[in-house]
Structures are given as C-alpha cells and as structure tokens.
Coordinates of C-alpha atoms in Angstrom, one line a residue:
M14 CA -0.3 0.2 -0.2
Y15 CA 1.6 3.2 -0.8
V16 CA 1.5 6.0 2.4
K17 CA 2.9 8.3 1.2
R18 CA 0.8 11.5 0.3
N19 CA 1.8 12.3 -3.4
I20 CA 2.9 10.0 -5.3
G21 CA 5.8 11.1 -6.4
W22 CA 6.9 12.1 -10.1
G23 CA 9.9 8.8 -10.4
V24 CA 6.7 6.0 -9.3
I25 CA 4.1 7.2 -12.2
L26 CA 7.0 7.5 -14.6
K27 CA 8.2 3.4 -13.1
F28 CA 5.2 2.7 -14.8
A29 CA 4.5 4.7 -17.6
W30 CA 7.5 5.8 -19.3
K31 CA 6.9 3.1 -22.2
N32 CA 3.6 4.3 -22.8
L33 CA 4.8 7.6 -23.1
I34 CA 7.4 6.8 -26.1
F35 CA 4.8 5.1 -27.8
F36 CA 1.8 7.8 -27.4
T37 CA 4.7 10.5 -28.5
L38 CA 6.1 8.6 -31.8
Y39 CA 2.7 8.0 -32.6
A40 CA 1.4 11.4 -32.7
G41 CA 4.2 11.7 -33.8
L42 CA 4.6 9.6 -37.0
I43 CA 0.5 11.2 -37.3
F44 CA 1.0 14.5 -37.3
Y45 CA 4.7 14.0 -39.9
M46 CA 2.1 11.8 -42.5
Y47 CA -0.2 14.8 -42.3
H48 CA 1.7 17.8 -42.3
F49 CA 5.3 16.6 -44.3
L50 CA 3.5 13.9 -46.6
G51 CA 0.5 16.0 -47.2
W52 CA -2.3 12.6 -46.7
N53 CA -4.3 15.5 -45.5
Y54 CA -7.5 13.2 -46.0
I55 CA -6.3 11.2 -43.0
D56 CA -8.5 14.0 -40.6
I57 CA -11.4 12.5 -40.0
P58 CA -14.7 14.3 -37.0
F59 CA -14.3 14.4 -33.9
Q60 CA -17.3 14.2 -32.1
P61 CA -17.6 10.3 -32.9
I62 CA -14.4 10.0 -31.6
S63 CA -16.1 12.2 -28.1
V64 CA -18.5 9.9 -28.1
I65 CA -16.5 7.2 -27.9
G66 CA -14.5 8.4 -25.5
I67 CA -17.1 9.5 -23.4
A68 CA -18.6 5.5 -23.7
V69 CA -14.4 4.6 -21.9
A70 CA -14.9 7.0 -20.0
F71 CA -17.9 4.9 -18.1
Y72 CA -16.4 2.0 -19.1
I73 CA -13.2 2.2 -16.9
G74 CA -15.4 3.5 -14.5
F75 CA -17.7 0.9 -13.8
K76 CA -14.8 -1.7 -14.2
N77 CA -12.8 0.6 -11.4
S78 CA -15.8 0.9 -9.2
Q79 CA -15.8 -2.9 -9.3
S80 CA -11.9 -3.5 -8.3
Y81 CA -12.1 -1.3 -5.7
D82 CA -14.6 -3.4 -3.8
R83 CA -11.9 -6.4 -4.6
F84 CA -9.4 -3.9 -2.2
W85 CA -11.5 -2.6 1.2
E86 CA -13.3 -6.2 0.6
G87 CA -9.5 -7.7 1.3
R88 CA -8.9 -4.9 3.4
K89 CA -11.8 -5.7 5.4
I90 CA -11.4 -9.0 5.5
W91 CA -7.1 -7.9 7.0
G92 CA -9.3 -5.4 9.9
G93 CA -11.6 -9.1 11.1
I94 CA -7.9 -10.7 11.0
V95 CA -6.2 -7.8 13.2
N96 CA -9.4 -8.0 15.5
Y97 CA -10.0 -11.8 17.0
S98 CA -6.6 -12.1 16.9
R99 CA -6.7 -9.9 19.9
T100 CA -9.9 -11.9 20.7
W101 CA -8.0 -15.6 20.8
G102 CA -5.1 -13.8 22.5
I103 CA -6.9 -12.8 24.9
Q104 CA -9.0 -15.9 25.7
V105 CA -6.1 -17.8 26.0
L106 CA -4.3 -15.8 28.4
S107 CA -8.2 -15.5 30.6
F108 CA -9.3 -19.9 30.0
I109 CA -5.8 -21.4 30.6
H110 CA -4.5 -21.0 34.2
T111 CA -4.0 -24.5 36.8
E112 CA -1.8 -24.6 39.8
D113 CA 1.5 -25.2 37.2
K114 CA 2.0 -21.7 36.1
A115 CA 5.6 -23.6 33.4
F116 CA 2.7 -25.8 31.9
D117 CA 0.2 -22.1 31.2
K118 CA 2.4 -20.7 29.9
K119 CA 4.2 -22.9 28.1
I120 CA 0.3 -23.8 26.1
Q121 CA -0.2 -20.2 26.5
T122 CA 3.3 -19.7 24.6
Q123 CA 1.9 -22.1 22.1
L124 CA -0.8 -21.3 20.8
I125 CA 0.1 -18.0 20.5
Y126 CA 3.0 -18.0 18.5
R127 CA 1.1 -21.2 16.4
H128 CA -1.5 -17.7 15.5
I129 CA 1.6 -15.9 14.8
G130 CA 2.5 -18.8 12.3
W131 CA -0.5 -18.4 10.7
I132 CA -1.9 -15.4 9.8
N133 CA 2.0 -15.7 8.3
A134 CA 1.4 -18.9 6.2
L135 CA -2.1 -17.1 5.3
R136 CA 0.1 -14.1 4.4
V137 CA 2.7 -16.2 2.1
Q138 CA -0.2 -18.2 0.4
L139 CA -1.7 -15.0 -1.2
R140 CA 1.0 -13.9 -2.7
Q141 CA 2.0 -16.8 -4.7
P142 CA 1.5 -15.8 -8.5
R143 CA -1.1 -16.7 -10.4
P144 CA -1.6 -17.2 -13.8
W145 CA -3.9 -14.1 -14.3
S146 CA -2.1 -11.9 -11.6
L147 CA -1.0 -9.0 -13.6
K148 CA 2.3 -8.8 -14.4
E149 CA 4.6 -4.6 -14.9
N150 CA 7.1 -3.0 -17.1
R151 CA 10.4 -4.8 -15.9
F152 CA 11.5 -1.6 -14.1
V153 CA 7.7 -1.7 -11.7
E154 CA 8.9 -5.6 -11.4
K155 CA 12.3 -4.9 -10.7
M156 CA 11.2 -2.5 -8.4
I157 CA 8.8 -4.7 -6.0
E158 CA 11.6 -7.6 -6.2
K159 CA 14.9 -6.4 -4.9
H160 CA 11.4 -5.1 -1.4
G161 CA 11.3 -9.1 -0.7
E162 CA 7.9 -9.7 0.2
R163 CA 7.2 -12.3 -2.6
N164 CA 8.1 -15.7 -0.7
P165 CA 8.3 -19.1 -1.1
S166 CA 5.1 -21.1 0.5
C167 CA 5.3 -21.1 4.3
N168 CA 8.9 -20.1 4.9
E169 CA 7.6 -18.0 7.7
A170 CA 5.6 -20.7 10.0
F171 CA 8.5 -22.2 11.0
K172 CA 9.8 -19.2 13.0
Y173 CA 6.4 -20.2 16.1
V174 CA 6.0 -23.8 15.0
S175 CA 7.9 -26.9 16.6
K176 CA 10.4 -28.5 14.3
R177 CA 8.2 -31.4 13.6
E178 CA 5.3 -29.6 12.7
F179 CA 6.4 -27.7 10.2
I180 CA 8.0 -30.4 8.5
D181 CA 4.6 -31.6 8.4
L182 CA 3.7 -28.4 7.4
K183 CA 5.5 -28.5 3.8
K184 CA 4.7 -31.5 3.1
R185 CA 0.2 -29.7 3.3
V186 CA -1.2 -28.2 0.4
N187 CA -2.4 -25.7 1.5
P188 CA -0.4 -24.9 5.3
A189 CA -2.2 -21.9 7.3
T190 CA -5.1 -24.5 6.8
H191 CA -3.5 -28.0 10.2
L192 CA -1.8 -25.1 11.5
V193 CA -5.9 -23.5 12.2
K194 CA -6.3 -27.5 12.8
N195 CA -4.0 -27.8 15.2
Q196 CA -5.0 -25.2 17.4
A197 CA -8.5 -27.1 17.6
M198 CA -6.7 -30.3 18.1
D199 CA -5.3 -28.8 21.3
L200 CA -8.4 -27.7 22.8
V201 CA -9.5 -30.8 22.7
A202 CA -6.1 -32.8 24.4
L203 CA -7.4 -29.5 27.0
K204 CA -10.3 -30.2 27.5
G205 CA -9.6 -33.7 27.9
K206 CA -7.0 -32.5 30.5
G207 CA -9.2 -30.8 32.4
V208 CA -7.6 -27.4 31.6
I209 CA -11.0 -25.7 30.0
D210 CA -14.1 -26.3 30.4
G211 CA -16.8 -27.4 27.5
F212 CA -17.6 -24.1 27.5
Q213 CA -14.3 -22.6 27.5
E214 CA -13.7 -25.0 24.8
D215 CA -16.8 -23.7 22.6
Q216 CA -15.9 -20.0 22.5
M217 CA -12.2 -21.2 22.0
Q218 CA -13.5 -23.4 18.8
S219 CA -15.4 -20.6 17.6
V220 CA -12.9 -17.8 16.7
L221 CA -11.1 -20.8 15.1
E222 CA -14.6 -21.2 12.4
E223 CA -13.7 -17.1 12.4
F224 CA -10.3 -17.7 11.3
Y225 CA -11.4 -20.9 8.5
N226 CA -14.5 -17.7 7.9
L227 CA -11.9 -15.2 6.7
Q228 CA -9.2 -17.7 5.1
G229 CA -11.8 -18.5 2.9
K230 CA -12.7 -15.2 2.3
S231 CA -9.4 -14.4 1.4
E232 CA -9.0 -17.3 -0.8
R233 CA -11.9 -16.7 -3.0
I234 CA -10.5 -14.1 -4.3
K235 CA -7.1 -14.6 -4.1
N236 CA -8.1 -17.5 -6.4
T237 CA -11.9 -16.3 -8.1
P238 CA -10.3 -13.1 -11.1
F239 CA -11.6 -9.7 -11.8
P240 CA -14.2 -11.1 -14.4
R241 CA -12.5 -10.9 -18.0
Q242 CA -14.9 -9.3 -19.7
Y243 CA -14.2 -6.5 -17.7
G244 CA -10.6 -6.2 -17.3
Y245 CA -10.1 -7.4 -20.6
F246 CA -12.5 -4.9 -22.6
S247 CA -11.9 -2.4 -21.1
R248 CA -7.9 -2.5 -22.2
V249 CA -9.0 -3.1 -25.6
F250 CA -11.8 0.1 -25.5
T251 CA -9.4 1.9 -24.6
W252 CA -6.1 1.5 -26.7
I253 CA -8.3 1.8 -30.1
F254 CA -10.1 5.4 -28.5
I255 CA -6.3 5.7 -28.5
L256 CA -5.5 5.4 -31.0
I257 CA -8.0 7.0 -33.5
L258 CA -7.6 10.1 -30.8
P259 CA -4.9 11.2 -33.0
F260 CA -6.9 11.7 -36.2
G261 CA -9.7 13.5 -34.5
L262 CA -7.2 15.8 -32.7
L263 CA -6.1 16.8 -36.1
D264 CA -9.4 17.7 -37.4
V265 CA -10.0 19.9 -34.6
F266 CA -6.2 22.2 -34.7
E267 CA -6.3 22.3 -38.3
D268 CA -10.3 23.8 -38.3
D269 CA -8.9 26.1 -35.0
T270 CA -6.1 27.2 -37.4
I271 CA -8.7 28.5 -40.4
I272 CA -10.6 30.1 -38.5
S273 CA -8.6 31.7 -36.3
M274 CA -5.0 32.0 -38.1
D275 CA -6.0 32.4 -42.1
S276 CA -3.3 29.2 -42.5
I277 CA -1.1 31.1 -41.5
E278 CA 0.3 29.0 -39.3
A279 CA -0.3 25.7 -39.6
W280 CA 2.1 24.3 -37.1
Y281 CA 0.3 25.4 -35.1
V282 CA -1.0 22.0 -35.7
F283 CA 1.7 20.2 -33.9
L284 CA 0.1 21.0 -31.0
M285 CA -2.1 17.8 -31.6
I286 CA 1.4 16.0 -31.1
P287 CA 1.6 17.1 -27.0
F288 CA -2.7 16.9 -26.8
S289 CA -2.5 13.6 -27.7
V290 CA 0.1 12.2 -25.5
L291 CA -1.5 14.3 -22.7
I292 CA -5.1 12.1 -23.6
S293 CA -3.7 8.8 -23.8
W294 CA -1.9 9.0 -20.8
I295 CA -4.9 10.1 -18.3
F296 CA -7.0 7.5 -20.5
I297 CA -5.0 4.8 -20.1
T298 CA -3.5 5.9 -16.3
M299 CA -7.1 5.2 -15.5
E300 CA -7.1 2.3 -17.1
K301 CA -4.3 0.9 -14.4
V302 CA -5.2 2.2 -11.8
G303 CA -8.3 -0.4 -12.3
D304 CA -5.7 -3.0 -12.8
N305 CA -3.6 -2.9 -9.5
S306 CA -6.5 -2.6 -7.7
E307 CA -8.4 -6.3 -9.0
D308 CA -6.7 -8.6 -7.0
P309 CA -5.4 -7.1 -3.5
F310 CA -3.0 -10.2 -2.0
E311 CA -0.3 -9.9 -4.6
G312 CA 2.0 -8.1 -2.6
R313 CA 2.0 -4.8 -4.9
I314 CA 2.4 -0.7 -4.7
N315 CA -1.2 -0.8 -3.9
D316 CA -2.3 -3.4 -2.4
V317 CA -3.3 -4.9 1.1
P318 CA 0.0 -4.5 3.7
M319 CA -1.0 -7.8 5.2
T320 CA 3.5 -8.0 6.2
A321 CA 2.9 -4.8 8.1
L322 CA -1.1 -5.9 9.6
C323 CA 0.6 -9.2 10.8
R324 CA 4.1 -7.7 12.4
T325 CA 1.1 -5.5 14.4
I326 CA -0.6 -8.5 15.5
E327 CA 2.5 -10.3 16.4
I328 CA 3.6 -7.7 18.3
D329 CA -0.4 -7.0 20.1
L330 CA 0.6 -11.1 21.2
R331 CA 3.9 -11.1 21.8
D332 CA 2.8 -8.1 24.2
M333 CA -0.2 -9.8 25.7
L334 CA 2.5 -12.7 27.1
D335 CA 4.7 -9.5 28.9
E336 CA 8.1 -10.7 26.5
E337 CA 10.2 -7.8 26.2
N338 CA 12.4 -7.1 22.7
L339 CA 9.7 -6.8 20.8
P340 CA 10.3 -6.1 16.8
D341 CA 9.7 -2.9 15.6
P342 CA 6.7 -2.6 13.3
V343 CA 7.2 -2.7 9.7
A344 CA 8.4 0.4 7.8
P345 CA 7.5 2.0 4.0
K346 CA 9.7 0.7 1.4
D347 CA 10.0 4.0 -1.0
H348 CA 7.1 4.5 0.4
V349 CA 5.1 0.9 0.0
L350 CA 4.2 -0.5 2.7
Y351 CA 3.5 -4.2 2.6

C-alpha cells in the first residue's frame, strides 16, 4: 500500500514511461504524414471520437469501482483477522489457568505463537502469483523484487511452531488450514485434561471457526479472477480510443488554425502531439488504476499491507505474553507498506 500522500513522479514514470514514448512517437508519425507527406485525408471528425471517449470513460469507471470493491473487501477481511487475533490472545490468557504456572505459560505461548505462524503462512500463500496475475514492466517488477515480499509457500511459519510441526506443514497443500486444525486439536486435548471446560472450548473453537471464515474469504478473492470480460475489454476499448484520438485532434487543430489564424501558421497543428499524449496518458492511467486494484493480495504497490498487519498482530500478542524485545513495526520501503 502506497503511504506517501502524493505519488512521486519517479513512481509514475516507472509505470508510464513505455506508454509515453509510444504515444509521442505514434502522434508524431501521424503529424508527419499529415503535415510533411500531405496526407490531408487522414483527419477524421472529432465528434464520433468524443462519443467513444465518453463511453470508454463510463466503462473504465465501472471497472475501477468494482476493482476497488475487491481491494476494500480484502482490507476488511484483514481487519477482521486483526480483531479476532486479539480476541484469541485474550481467550488463551484468560481461559488457560492451572496450578502449574510453567505449564500455563508453555501452552499459552504455543497457542499464540502458532496463531502468529498461521497469519504469516496465510499471508505468504496469498502472495503466490496466479496465471492471471498482473505483470508490469521490468522497472516496476525490479522494484517489487528488490523489496523482497515474494516468498515461497509457508517459509514464515517455521519461526513460530515446532520443528516437527513445520516439517509436517511443508508436506501440506494448504499449511494455513492445518495450523488452525492443530489449534483445534490442542483445545480438544486441553479439555480432556480438564484445563478448560466445555464452554471455554466452545468459545475458542468459535474463534477458530471465524479464522477459517476469514481465510476462506481471502482465498475466494485470490482464486477468483476479476471477470475478464470487464478487465479485457476495458483495455481493448481504451486502446481503440487512444489509437484513433490523434486523427480526430488533427481535425480539431486544423479547423482552429483555419478559423483563427487564416492558415498562416500550419505548425499550430503540431500541438495535437502533446494534447494527444496527455489525453492518452490520462485514459491509460485510469485503466491501469483498475488493473492494480483487481487482486489485493499480490504484494504490489497498491495492495493490502499484509506484512505490516501480521507484524502488528505479532506485536500485540507477544506484548500480551509480557515479552520484552518486541519486533519493530514494519517500515515502508520506498513509501510502500507491504
């Protein structure tokens, strides 16, 4: 998630430089054919182009609205994970009490640390790319790779569970699912030993159920691509508008030259190049904004900051255990909070 109030031009150019070069060369070629080769017949009336532009703008607006809904749902899901994680910590500390304080501390630490392992395993699983994942140009991809937020599956859980449990997790298709299952099995064992009663077990199992619900909601977004009929045709329509735009601007600037300048300065038509580049950049940027919000768990600049949220949960839960030397909150990298 980009956290600087204003997006720097360096970041904007990383995303836009290839398109800006193409727009400039394309509009320049059309101007050259029109002004130097005398192909005066290539200009077209701007009215139908403006109608296409309005239709494309509405279509992009709808796509961006739906894309933002996916991002915001993802953020709400992780907000729920934060809240229920604190509830889990309170239940573990308040329900597990025996005369053996060392036993209590061991079990409390085990249940809380395994939960920290679960959120990190879930984070890493959600960050794995899918065939439909967005791919940017090499400058953007290089920046994301440099930040190191793309991890192999479940490599973060080893810090929080036993070695034997981690070895078992590495063989599992969905490690996060099995971490919650292991929590449930421990609760059953604790009830059998009389450490917790039936009501307390039911309360804690309900929280584990909610963790599964939140995990399932995250996986639903992750494994369901944004409907391609919207994503694909939004790009197609945008590029159709961009490709015919310079021909319509020839007509606009040519008429303006004849009316106001009596054909004295035909080079006035040259202004169609910067205006064409500007309008094209605006439309392609609107289209890319939607693309970058479709999949909120990819670990990109505009995605849900799961790493920072996991660290926030870890700090809160370890603080509940009265631990010292707590980790620092995750700091943004190049103004990007992961």
